[in-house]
mmCIF file with all atom_site columns, C-alpha atoms in Angstrom:
data_model
loop_
_atom_site.group_PDB
_atom_site.id
_atom_site.type_symbol
_atom_site.label_atom_id
_atom_site.label_alt_id
_atom_site.label_comp_id
_atom_site.label_asym_id
_atom_site.label_entity_id
_atom_site.label_seq_id
_atom_site.pdbx_PDB_ins_code
_atom_site.Cartn_x
_atom_site.Cartn_y
_atom_site.Cartn_z
_atom_site.occupancy
_atom_site.B_iso_or_equiv
_atom_site.pdbx_formal_charge
_atom_site.auth_seq_id
_atom_site.auth_comp_id
_atom_site.auth_asym_id
_atom_site.auth_atom_id
_atom_site.pdbx_PDB_model_num
ATOM 1   C CA . UNK A 1 1   ? -22.371 -58.241 196.973 1.00 63.00 ? 1   UNK A CA 1
ATOM 2   C CA . UNK A 1 2   ? -19.020 -60.009 196.754 1.00 73.00 ? 2   UNK A CA 1
ATOM 3   C CA . UNK A 1 3   ? -18.717 -63.398 195.086 1.00 77.00 ? 3   UNK A CA 1
ATOM 4   C CA . UNK A 1 4   ? -17.418 -66.236 197.245 1.00 76.00 ? 4   UNK A CA 1
ATOM 5   C CA . UNK A 1 5   ? -14.086 -66.120 195.413 1.00 77.00 ? 5   UNK A CA 1
ATOM 6   C CA . UNK A 1 6   ? -13.669 -62.415 196.206 1.00 80.00 ? 6   UNK A CA 1
ATOM 7   C CA . UNK A 1 7   ? -14.123 -62.942 199.946 1.00 87.00 ? 7   UNK A CA 1
ATOM 8   C CA . UNK A 1 8   ? -11.257 -63.232 202.404 1.00 92.00 ? 8   UNK A CA 1
ATOM 9   C CA . UNK A 1 9   ? -10.977 -66.372 204.528 1.00 94.00 ? 9   UNK A CA 1
ATOM 10  C CA . UNK A 1 10  ? -12.687 -64.780 207.522 1.00 94.00 ? 10  UNK A CA 1
ATOM 11  C CA . UNK A 1 11  ? -15.657 -63.743 205.375 1.00 93.00 ? 11  UNK A CA 1
ATOM 12  C CA . UNK A 1 12  ? -15.816 -67.160 203.731 1.00 95.00 ? 12  UNK A CA 1
ATOM 13  C CA . UNK A 1 13  ? -16.023 -68.816 207.139 1.00 96.00 ? 13  UNK A CA 1
ATOM 14  C CA . UNK A 1 14  ? -19.005 -66.648 208.113 1.00 95.00 ? 14  UNK A CA 1
ATOM 15  C CA . UNK A 1 15  ? -20.694 -67.217 204.755 1.00 94.00 ? 15  UNK A CA 1
ATOM 16  C CA . UNK A 1 16  ? -20.331 -70.998 204.872 1.00 96.00 ? 16  UNK A CA 1
ATOM 17  C CA . UNK A 1 17  ? -21.271 -71.168 208.554 1.00 97.00 ? 17  UNK A CA 1
ATOM 18  C CA . UNK A 1 18  ? -24.495 -69.312 207.769 1.00 96.00 ? 18  UNK A CA 1
ATOM 19  C CA . UNK A 1 19  ? -25.166 -71.697 204.879 1.00 95.00 ? 19  UNK A CA 1
ATOM 20  C CA . UNK A 1 20  ? -24.461 -74.847 206.901 1.00 97.00 ? 20  UNK A CA 1
ATOM 21  C CA . UNK A 1 21  ? -26.335 -73.668 210.003 1.00 96.00 ? 21  UNK A CA 1
ATOM 22  C CA . UNK A 1 22  ? -29.412 -72.916 207.866 1.00 95.00 ? 22  UNK A CA 1
ATOM 23  C CA . UNK A 1 23  ? -29.316 -76.444 206.422 1.00 94.00 ? 23  UNK A CA 1
ATOM 24  C CA . UNK A 1 24  ? -28.362 -78.587 209.413 1.00 94.00 ? 24  UNK A CA 1
ATOM 25  C CA . UNK A 1 25  ? -28.941 -76.317 212.395 1.00 93.00 ? 25  UNK A CA 1
ATOM 26  C CA . UNK A 1 26  ? -26.368 -74.762 214.680 1.00 94.00 ? 26  UNK A CA 1
ATOM 27  C CA . UNK A 1 27  ? -25.998 -77.898 216.779 1.00 91.00 ? 27  UNK A CA 1
ATOM 28  C CA . UNK A 1 28  ? -25.636 -80.103 213.706 1.00 93.00 ? 28  UNK A CA 1
ATOM 29  C CA . UNK A 1 29  ? -22.538 -78.343 212.355 1.00 96.00 ? 29  UNK A CA 1
ATOM 30  C CA . UNK A 1 30  ? -19.003 -78.587 213.719 1.00 96.00 ? 30  UNK A CA 1
ATOM 31  C CA . UNK A 1 31  ? -16.021 -76.288 213.322 1.00 96.00 ? 31  UNK A CA 1
ATOM 32  C CA . UNK A 1 32  ? -14.456 -79.020 211.209 1.00 96.00 ? 32  UNK A CA 1
ATOM 33  C CA . UNK A 1 33  ? -17.506 -79.019 208.912 1.00 96.00 ? 33  UNK A CA 1
ATOM 34  C CA . UNK A 1 34  ? -17.189 -75.276 208.400 1.00 97.00 ? 34  UNK A CA 1
ATOM 35  C CA . UNK A 1 35  ? -13.449 -75.516 207.736 1.00 96.00 ? 35  UNK A CA 1
ATOM 36  C CA . UNK A 1 36  ? -14.023 -78.255 205.157 1.00 96.00 ? 36  UNK A CA 1
ATOM 37  C CA . UNK A 1 37  ? -16.666 -76.147 203.387 1.00 95.00 ? 37  UNK A CA 1
ATOM 38  C CA . UNK A 1 38  ? -14.201 -73.259 203.161 1.00 95.00 ? 38  UNK A CA 1
ATOM 39  C CA . UNK A 1 39  ? -11.473 -75.693 202.040 1.00 93.00 ? 39  UNK A CA 1
ATOM 40  C CA . UNK A 1 40  ? -9.064  -74.945 204.885 1.00 93.00 ? 40  UNK A CA 1
ATOM 41  C CA . UNK A 1 41  ? -7.550  -77.219 207.513 1.00 92.00 ? 41  UNK A CA 1
ATOM 42  C CA . UNK A 1 42  ? -9.621  -77.864 210.628 1.00 89.00 ? 42  UNK A CA 1
ATOM 43  C CA . UNK A 1 43  ? -7.044  -76.225 212.867 1.00 90.00 ? 43  UNK A CA 1
ATOM 44  C CA . UNK A 1 44  ? -6.739  -73.157 210.610 1.00 92.00 ? 44  UNK A CA 1
ATOM 45  C CA . UNK A 1 45  ? -10.267 -71.962 211.386 1.00 96.00 ? 45  UNK A CA 1
ATOM 46  C CA . UNK A 1 46  ? -9.175  -71.141 214.959 1.00 95.00 ? 46  UNK A CA 1
ATOM 47  C CA . UNK A 1 47  ? -6.833  -68.475 213.594 1.00 94.00 ? 47  UNK A CA 1
ATOM 48  C CA . UNK A 1 48  ? -9.964  -66.526 212.685 1.00 95.00 ? 48  UNK A CA 1
ATOM 49  C CA . UNK A 1 49  ? -12.573 -67.551 215.269 1.00 96.00 ? 49  UNK A CA 1
ATOM 50  C CA . UNK A 1 50  ? -12.010 -69.058 218.699 1.00 95.00 ? 50  UNK A CA 1
ATOM 51  C CA . UNK A 1 51  ? -15.209 -71.144 218.735 1.00 96.00 ? 51  UNK A CA 1
ATOM 52  C CA . UNK A 1 52  ? -18.489 -71.878 216.981 1.00 96.00 ? 52  UNK A CA 1
ATOM 53  C CA . UNK A 1 53  ? -20.174 -69.469 219.375 1.00 95.00 ? 53  UNK A CA 1
ATOM 54  C CA . UNK A 1 54  ? -17.716 -66.799 218.275 1.00 96.00 ? 54  UNK A CA 1
ATOM 55  C CA . UNK A 1 55  ? -18.748 -67.434 214.679 1.00 96.00 ? 55  UNK A CA 1
ATOM 56  C CA . UNK A 1 56  ? -22.433 -67.184 215.574 1.00 96.00 ? 56  UNK A CA 1
ATOM 57  C CA . UNK A 1 57  ? -21.873 -63.938 217.508 1.00 96.00 ? 57  UNK A CA 1
ATOM 58  C CA . UNK A 1 58  ? -20.033 -62.528 214.495 1.00 96.00 ? 58  UNK A CA 1
ATOM 59  C CA . UNK A 1 59  ? -22.958 -63.495 212.240 1.00 96.00 ? 59  UNK A CA 1
ATOM 60  C CA . UNK A 1 60  ? -25.344 -61.621 214.571 1.00 95.00 ? 60  UNK A CA 1
ATOM 61  C CA . UNK A 1 61  ? -23.173 -58.486 214.391 1.00 94.00 ? 61  UNK A CA 1
ATOM 62  C CA . UNK A 1 62  ? -22.894 -58.804 210.612 1.00 93.00 ? 62  UNK A CA 1
ATOM 63  C CA . UNK A 1 63  ? -26.675 -59.075 210.272 1.00 93.00 ? 63  UNK A CA 1
ATOM 64  C CA . UNK A 1 64  ? -27.118 -55.880 212.306 1.00 91.00 ? 64  UNK A CA 1
ATOM 65  C CA . UNK A 1 65  ? -24.747 -54.025 209.972 1.00 91.00 ? 65  UNK A CA 1
ATOM 66  C CA . UNK A 1 66  ? -26.404 -55.548 206.909 1.00 90.00 ? 66  UNK A CA 1
ATOM 67  C CA . UNK A 1 67  ? -29.858 -54.413 208.087 1.00 89.00 ? 67  UNK A CA 1
ATOM 68  C CA . UNK A 1 68  ? -28.687 -50.816 208.592 1.00 88.00 ? 68  UNK A CA 1
ATOM 69  C CA . UNK A 1 69  ? -27.040 -50.832 205.165 1.00 88.00 ? 69  UNK A CA 1
ATOM 70  C CA . UNK A 1 70  ? -30.188 -52.195 203.527 1.00 87.00 ? 70  UNK A CA 1
ATOM 71  C CA . UNK A 1 71  ? -32.435 -49.592 205.168 1.00 84.00 ? 71  UNK A CA 1
ATOM 72  C CA . UNK A 1 72  ? -30.071 -46.833 204.022 1.00 85.00 ? 72  UNK A CA 1
ATOM 73  C CA . UNK A 1 73  ? -30.010 -48.267 200.497 1.00 81.00 ? 73  UNK A CA 1
ATOM 74  C CA . UNK A 1 74  ? -33.824 -48.386 200.431 1.00 78.00 ? 74  UNK A CA 1
ATOM 75  C CA . UNK A 1 75  ? -33.882 -44.851 201.905 1.00 76.00 ? 75  UNK A CA 1
ATOM 76  C CA . UNK A 1 76  ? -36.114 -46.031 204.727 1.00 77.00 ? 76  UNK A CA 1
ATOM 77  C CA . UNK A 1 77  ? -36.219 -44.393 208.171 1.00 79.00 ? 77  UNK A CA 1
ATOM 78  C CA . UNK A 1 78  ? -34.355 -46.472 210.766 1.00 77.00 ? 78  UNK A CA 1
ATOM 79  C CA . UNK A 1 79  ? -32.770 -45.978 214.149 1.00 79.00 ? 79  UNK A CA 1
ATOM 80  C CA . UNK A 1 80  ? -34.288 -44.962 217.489 1.00 85.00 ? 80  UNK A CA 1
ATOM 81  C CA . UNK A 1 81  ? -38.001 -44.145 217.410 1.00 83.00 ? 81  UNK A CA 1
ATOM 82  C CA . UNK A 1 82  ? -37.288 -40.619 218.676 1.00 84.00 ? 82  UNK A CA 1
ATOM 83  C CA . UNK A 1 83  ? -34.937 -39.978 215.741 1.00 85.00 ? 83  UNK A CA 1
ATOM 84  C CA . UNK A 1 84  ? -37.310 -41.161 212.995 1.00 89.00 ? 84  UNK A CA 1
ATOM 85  C CA . UNK A 1 85  ? -40.662 -39.910 214.258 1.00 90.00 ? 85  UNK A CA 1
ATOM 86  C CA . UNK A 1 86  ? -40.509 -36.850 211.972 1.00 90.00 ? 86  UNK A CA 1
ATOM 87  C CA . UNK A 1 87  ? -40.358 -39.181 208.962 1.00 88.00 ? 87  UNK A CA 1
ATOM 88  C CA . UNK A 1 88  ? -43.694 -40.685 209.986 1.00 89.00 ? 88  UNK A CA 1
ATOM 89  C CA . UNK A 1 89  ? -45.511 -37.442 210.692 1.00 90.00 ? 89  UNK A CA 1
ATOM 90  C CA . UNK A 1 90  ? -48.484 -37.027 208.328 1.00 84.00 ? 90  UNK A CA 1
ATOM 91  C CA . UNK A 1 91  ? -47.309 -40.050 206.362 1.00 88.00 ? 91  UNK A CA 1
ATOM 92  C CA . UNK A 1 92  ? -49.681 -41.217 203.632 1.00 91.00 ? 92  UNK A CA 1
ATOM 93  C CA . UNK A 1 93  ? -51.050 -44.752 203.531 1.00 93.00 ? 93  UNK A CA 1
ATOM 94  C CA . UNK A 1 94  ? -49.245 -45.304 200.217 1.00 94.00 ? 94  UNK A CA 1
ATOM 95  C CA . UNK A 1 95  ? -45.881 -44.289 201.691 1.00 92.00 ? 95  UNK A CA 1
ATOM 96  C CA . UNK A 1 96  ? -46.299 -46.370 204.855 1.00 92.00 ? 96  UNK A CA 1
ATOM 97  C CA . UNK A 1 97  ? -47.337 -49.374 202.781 1.00 93.00 ? 97  UNK A CA 1
ATOM 98  C CA . UNK A 1 98  ? -44.240 -48.892 200.589 1.00 93.00 ? 98  UNK A CA 1
ATOM 99  C CA . UNK A 1 99  ? -41.967 -48.852 203.670 1.00 91.00 ? 99  UNK A CA 1
ATOM 100 C CA . UNK A 1 100 ? -43.591 -51.920 205.228 1.00 93.00 ? 100 UNK A CA 1
ATOM 101 C CA . UNK A 1 101 ? -43.496 -53.924 202.004 1.00 94.00 ? 101 UNK A CA 1
ATOM 102 C CA . UNK A 1 102 ? -39.805 -53.203 201.409 1.00 92.00 ? 102 UNK A CA 1
ATOM 103 C CA . UNK A 1 103 ? -38.970 -54.337 204.940 1.00 92.00 ? 103 UNK A CA 1
ATOM 104 C CA . UNK A 1 104 ? -41.162 -57.416 204.473 1.00 94.00 ? 104 UNK A CA 1
ATOM 105 C CA . UNK A 1 105 ? -39.299 -58.348 201.280 1.00 93.00 ? 105 UNK A CA 1
ATOM 106 C CA . UNK A 1 106 ? -35.948 -57.793 202.965 1.00 92.00 ? 106 UNK A CA 1
ATOM 107 C CA . UNK A 1 107 ? -36.713 -60.245 205.761 1.00 93.00 ? 107 UNK A CA 1
ATOM 108 C CA . UNK A 1 108 ? -38.360 -62.696 203.367 1.00 93.00 ? 108 UNK A CA 1
ATOM 109 C CA . UNK A 1 109 ? -35.982 -62.667 200.409 1.00 91.00 ? 109 UNK A CA 1
ATOM 110 C CA . UNK A 1 110 ? -32.564 -61.337 201.383 1.00 91.00 ? 110 UNK A CA 1
ATOM 111 C CA . UNK A 1 111 ? -30.328 -64.427 201.035 1.00 90.00 ? 111 UNK A CA 1
ATOM 112 C CA . UNK A 1 112 ? -28.429 -63.765 204.250 1.00 92.00 ? 112 UNK A CA 1
ATOM 113 C CA . UNK A 1 113 ? -31.336 -62.570 206.372 1.00 94.00 ? 113 UNK A CA 1
ATOM 114 C CA . UNK A 1 114 ? -33.686 -65.385 205.372 1.00 93.00 ? 114 UNK A CA 1
ATOM 115 C CA . UNK A 1 115 ? -31.068 -68.035 206.224 1.00 94.00 ? 115 UNK A CA 1
ATOM 116 C CA . UNK A 1 116 ? -30.299 -66.357 209.533 1.00 95.00 ? 116 UNK A CA 1
ATOM 117 C CA . UNK A 1 117 ? -33.990 -66.274 210.452 1.00 94.00 ? 117 UNK A CA 1
ATOM 118 C CA . UNK A 1 118 ? -34.323 -69.993 209.705 1.00 93.00 ? 118 UNK A CA 1
ATOM 119 C CA . UNK A 1 119 ? -31.357 -70.779 211.945 1.00 95.00 ? 119 UNK A CA 1
ATOM 120 C CA . UNK A 1 120 ? -32.938 -68.863 214.808 1.00 95.00 ? 120 UNK A CA 1
ATOM 121 C CA . UNK A 1 121 ? -36.297 -70.538 214.316 1.00 94.00 ? 121 UNK A CA 1
ATOM 122 C CA . UNK A 1 122 ? -34.789 -74.034 214.156 1.00 92.00 ? 122 UNK A CA 1
ATOM 123 C CA . UNK A 1 123 ? -32.506 -73.681 217.148 1.00 93.00 ? 123 UNK A CA 1
ATOM 124 C CA . UNK A 1 124 ? -34.599 -71.561 219.528 1.00 94.00 ? 124 UNK A CA 1
ATOM 125 C CA . UNK A 1 125 ? -35.676 -74.602 221.585 1.00 94.00 ? 125 UNK A CA 1
ATOM 126 C CA . UNK A 1 126 ? -32.266 -76.293 221.698 1.00 92.00 ? 126 UNK A CA 1
ATOM 127 C CA . UNK A 1 127 ? -29.971 -73.361 222.389 1.00 93.00 ? 127 UNK A CA 1
ATOM 128 C CA . UNK A 1 128 ? -30.847 -70.692 224.960 1.00 94.00 ? 128 UNK A CA 1
ATOM 129 C CA . UNK A 1 129 ? -28.529 -68.065 223.474 1.00 92.00 ? 129 UNK A CA 1
ATOM 130 C CA . UNK A 1 130 ? -30.011 -68.506 219.994 1.00 94.00 ? 130 UNK A CA 1
ATOM 131 C CA . UNK A 1 131 ? -33.530 -68.556 221.406 1.00 95.00 ? 131 UNK A CA 1
ATOM 132 C CA . UNK A 1 132 ? -32.888 -65.278 223.217 1.00 95.00 ? 132 UNK A CA 1
ATOM 133 C CA . UNK A 1 133 ? -31.423 -63.783 220.018 1.00 94.00 ? 133 UNK A CA 1
ATOM 134 C CA . UNK A 1 134 ? -34.526 -64.811 218.070 1.00 95.00 ? 134 UNK A CA 1
ATOM 135 C CA . UNK A 1 135 ? -36.878 -63.240 220.624 1.00 96.00 ? 135 UNK A CA 1
ATOM 136 C CA . UNK A 1 136 ? -34.822 -60.061 220.816 1.00 94.00 ? 136 UNK A CA 1
ATOM 137 C CA . UNK A 1 137 ? -34.623 -59.471 217.048 1.00 92.00 ? 137 UNK A CA 1
ATOM 138 C CA . UNK A 1 138 ? -38.055 -60.613 215.902 1.00 93.00 ? 138 UNK A CA 1
ATOM 139 C CA . UNK A 1 139 ? -40.223 -59.732 218.883 1.00 95.00 ? 139 UNK A CA 1
ATOM 140 C CA . UNK A 1 140 ? -38.762 -57.545 221.626 1.00 95.00 ? 140 UNK A CA 1
ATOM 141 C CA . UNK A 1 141 ? -36.872 -55.011 219.493 1.00 92.00 ? 141 UNK A CA 1
ATOM 142 C CA . UNK A 1 142 ? -39.602 -54.754 216.857 1.00 92.00 ? 142 UNK A CA 1
ATOM 143 C CA . UNK A 1 143 ? -42.408 -54.277 219.358 1.00 95.00 ? 143 UNK A CA 1
ATOM 144 C CA . UNK A 1 144 ? -40.487 -51.853 221.576 1.00 94.00 ? 144 UNK A CA 1
ATOM 145 C CA . UNK A 1 145 ? -39.595 -49.693 218.562 1.00 93.00 ? 145 UNK A CA 1
ATOM 146 C CA . UNK A 1 146 ? -43.179 -49.600 217.310 1.00 94.00 ? 146 UNK A CA 1
ATOM 147 C CA . UNK A 1 147 ? -44.628 -48.935 220.766 1.00 95.00 ? 147 UNK A CA 1
ATOM 148 C CA . UNK A 1 148 ? -42.247 -45.986 221.220 1.00 94.00 ? 148 UNK A CA 1
ATOM 149 C CA . UNK A 1 149 ? -42.997 -44.698 217.719 1.00 94.00 ? 149 UNK A CA 1
ATOM 150 C CA . UNK A 1 150 ? -46.764 -44.913 218.193 1.00 95.00 ? 150 UNK A CA 1
ATOM 151 C CA . UNK A 1 151 ? -46.490 -43.166 221.565 1.00 95.00 ? 151 UNK A CA 1
ATOM 152 C CA . UNK A 1 152 ? -44.518 -40.354 219.918 1.00 94.00 ? 152 UNK A CA 1
ATOM 153 C CA . UNK A 1 153 ? -47.064 -40.058 217.104 1.00 95.00 ? 153 UNK A CA 1
ATOM 154 C CA . UNK A 1 154 ? -49.913 -39.956 219.634 1.00 96.00 ? 154 UNK A CA 1
ATOM 155 C CA . UNK A 1 155 ? -48.179 -37.151 221.519 1.00 95.00 ? 155 UNK A CA 1
ATOM 156 C CA . UNK A 1 156 ? -47.887 -35.213 218.265 1.00 94.00 ? 156 UNK A CA 1
ATOM 157 C CA . UNK A 1 157 ? -51.572 -35.668 217.506 1.00 94.00 ? 157 UNK A CA 1
ATOM 158 C CA . UNK A 1 158 ? -51.291 -37.970 214.512 1.00 94.00 ? 158 UNK A CA 1
ATOM 159 C CA . UNK A 1 159 ? -52.731 -41.110 216.130 1.00 95.00 ? 159 UNK A CA 1
ATOM 160 C CA . UNK A 1 160 ? -55.584 -41.653 218.561 1.00 96.00 ? 160 UNK A CA 1
ATOM 161 C CA . UNK A 1 161 ? -54.442 -41.826 222.182 1.00 96.00 ? 161 UNK A CA 1
ATOM 162 C CA . UNK A 1 162 ? -54.903 -45.522 222.881 1.00 97.00 ? 162 UNK A CA 1
ATOM 163 C CA . UNK A 1 163 ? -52.700 -48.296 224.282 1.00 97.00 ? 163 UNK A CA 1
ATOM 164 C CA . UNK A 1 164 ? -49.470 -48.174 222.253 1.00 97.00 ? 164 UNK A CA 1
ATOM 165 C CA . UNK A 1 165 ? -48.375 -51.694 223.212 1.00 97.00 ? 165 UNK A CA 1
ATOM 166 C CA . UNK A 1 166 ? -51.608 -53.201 221.887 1.00 97.00 ? 166 UNK A CA 1
ATOM 167 C CA . UNK A 1 167 ? -51.330 -51.011 218.810 1.00 97.00 ? 167 UNK A CA 1
ATOM 168 C CA . UNK A 1 168 ? -47.796 -52.309 218.157 1.00 97.00 ? 168 UNK A CA 1
ATOM 169 C CA . UNK A 1 169 ? -48.984 -55.914 218.462 1.00 97.00 ? 169 UNK A CA 1
ATOM 170 C CA . UNK A 1 170 ? -51.852 -55.299 216.071 1.00 97.00 ? 170 UNK A CA 1
ATOM 171 C CA . UNK A 1 171 ? -49.574 -53.680 213.507 1.00 96.00 ? 171 UNK A CA 1
ATOM 172 C CA . UNK A 1 172 ? -46.590 -56.053 213.689 1.00 96.00 ? 172 UNK A CA 1
ATOM 173 C CA . UNK A 1 173 ? -48.166 -59.470 214.268 1.00 96.00 ? 173 UNK A CA 1
ATOM 174 C CA . UNK A 1 174 ? -49.769 -59.812 210.782 1.00 96.00 ? 174 UNK A CA 1
ATOM 175 C CA . UNK A 1 175 ? -46.505 -58.796 209.096 1.00 95.00 ? 175 UNK A CA 1
ATOM 176 C CA . UNK A 1 176 ? -44.457 -61.376 211.001 1.00 95.00 ? 176 UNK A CA 1
ATOM 177 C CA . UNK A 1 177 ? -47.143 -63.984 210.289 1.00 95.00 ? 177 UNK A CA 1
ATOM 178 C CA . UNK A 1 178 ? -46.917 -63.243 206.560 1.00 95.00 ? 178 UNK A CA 1
ATOM 179 C CA . UNK A 1 179 ? -43.111 -63.631 206.616 1.00 94.00 ? 179 UNK A CA 1
ATOM 180 C CA . UNK A 1 180 ? -43.584 -67.111 208.084 1.00 93.00 ? 180 UNK A CA 1
ATOM 181 C CA . UNK A 1 181 ? -46.471 -67.968 205.767 1.00 94.00 ? 181 UNK A CA 1
ATOM 182 C CA . UNK A 1 182 ? -44.742 -66.932 202.550 1.00 93.00 ? 182 UNK A CA 1
ATOM 183 C CA . UNK A 1 183 ? -41.277 -68.179 203.491 1.00 91.00 ? 183 UNK A CA 1
ATOM 184 C CA . UNK A 1 184 ? -41.659 -71.296 201.317 1.00 85.00 ? 184 UNK A CA 1
ATOM 185 C CA . UNK A 1 185 ? -44.122 -69.883 198.777 1.00 86.00 ? 185 UNK A CA 1
ATOM 186 C CA . UNK A 1 186 ? -41.844 -68.685 195.983 1.00 83.00 ? 186 UNK A CA 1
ATOM 187 C CA . UNK A 1 187 ? -43.425 -66.381 193.451 1.00 84.00 ? 187 UNK A CA 1
ATOM 188 C CA . UNK A 1 188 ? -46.329 -65.388 195.715 1.00 87.00 ? 188 UNK A CA 1
ATOM 189 C CA . UNK A 1 189 ? -44.976 -61.980 196.721 1.00 86.00 ? 189 UNK A CA 1
ATOM 190 C CA . UNK A 1 190 ? -47.711 -60.094 194.850 1.00 88.00 ? 190 UNK A CA 1
ATOM 191 C CA . UNK A 1 191 ? -50.331 -61.954 196.861 1.00 92.00 ? 191 UNK A CA 1
ATOM 192 C CA . UNK A 1 192 ? -48.603 -60.994 200.120 1.00 93.00 ? 192 UNK A CA 1
ATOM 193 C CA . UNK A 1 193 ? -48.166 -57.426 198.853 1.00 94.00 ? 193 UNK A CA 1
ATOM 194 C CA . UNK A 1 194 ? -51.916 -56.978 198.484 1.00 95.00 ? 194 UNK A CA 1
ATOM 195 C CA . UNK A 1 195 ? -52.550 -58.339 201.997 1.00 96.00 ? 195 UNK A CA 1
ATOM 196 C CA . UNK A 1 196 ? -49.965 -55.938 203.429 1.00 96.00 ? 196 UNK A CA 1
ATOM 197 C CA . UNK A 1 197 ? -51.482 -53.022 201.534 1.00 96.00 ? 197 UNK A CA 1
ATOM 198 C CA . UNK A 1 198 ? -54.950 -53.759 202.956 1.00 97.00 ? 198 UNK A CA 1
ATOM 199 C CA . UNK A 1 199 ? -53.506 -54.222 206.442 1.00 97.00 ? 199 UNK A CA 1
ATOM 200 C CA . UNK A 1 200 ? -51.702 -50.859 206.408 1.00 96.00 ? 200 UNK A CA 1
ATOM 201 C CA . UNK A 1 201 ? -54.705 -48.980 205.015 1.00 96.00 ? 201 UNK A CA 1
ATOM 202 C CA . UNK A 1 202 ? -57.057 -50.486 207.592 1.00 97.00 ? 202 UNK A CA 1
ATOM 203 C CA . UNK A 1 203 ? -54.629 -49.811 210.454 1.00 96.00 ? 203 UNK A CA 1
ATOM 204 C CA . UNK A 1 204 ? -54.422 -46.116 209.584 1.00 95.00 ? 204 UNK A CA 1
ATOM 205 C CA . UNK A 1 205 ? -58.179 -45.922 209.108 1.00 95.00 ? 205 UNK A CA 1
ATOM 206 C CA . UNK A 1 206 ? -58.660 -47.280 212.629 1.00 96.00 ? 206 UNK A CA 1
ATOM 207 C CA . UNK A 1 207 ? -56.014 -45.279 214.473 1.00 96.00 ? 207 UNK A CA 1
ATOM 208 C CA . UNK A 1 208 ? -55.259 -42.097 212.543 1.00 92.00 ? 208 UNK A CA 1
ATOM 209 C CA . UNK A 1 209 ? -56.896 -38.910 213.757 1.00 82.00 ? 209 UNK A CA 1
#
């Protein structure tokens, strides 16, 4: 990860916007505030981004790239459900728990991702675009992926043939709840880890053939 001094101006703007948005909310920060935090003139910021919305859209794209890079670094299966289903065939409870816990820690502790999540949560009721982004990332995309994956695993005879949408809700909801619960509980990751381990083991016990 680059230090702030090593970043170019465009990167610094995104970094400081993310920082300021997470502290004061998207609506509470102006382009001038971001420029001042980067130590450039207010007018100079428009050489890099045409508006605050442009900055936010760029943050969203950056977070998508960052997630893919993190999953590759952790050597975790990611992408379309149809392209990763082989990785989940005959998976052990220990391996699935390891995957889930690494993803949990990423969303909880990654300095960029955790700030981005807080922005979305704060602004979802005041800004329709941000609210839609929050729902898409943390609910729609996650549940669609898991529903498709569970359907594929049912077709291959690994899971019981039940309602995949309900199965996705039952698997994902406790994990998202734990991210919210432990967001401000520093040093409690081991406690959350044990809950996740029990959740994964019980889920497989209920649904695995």
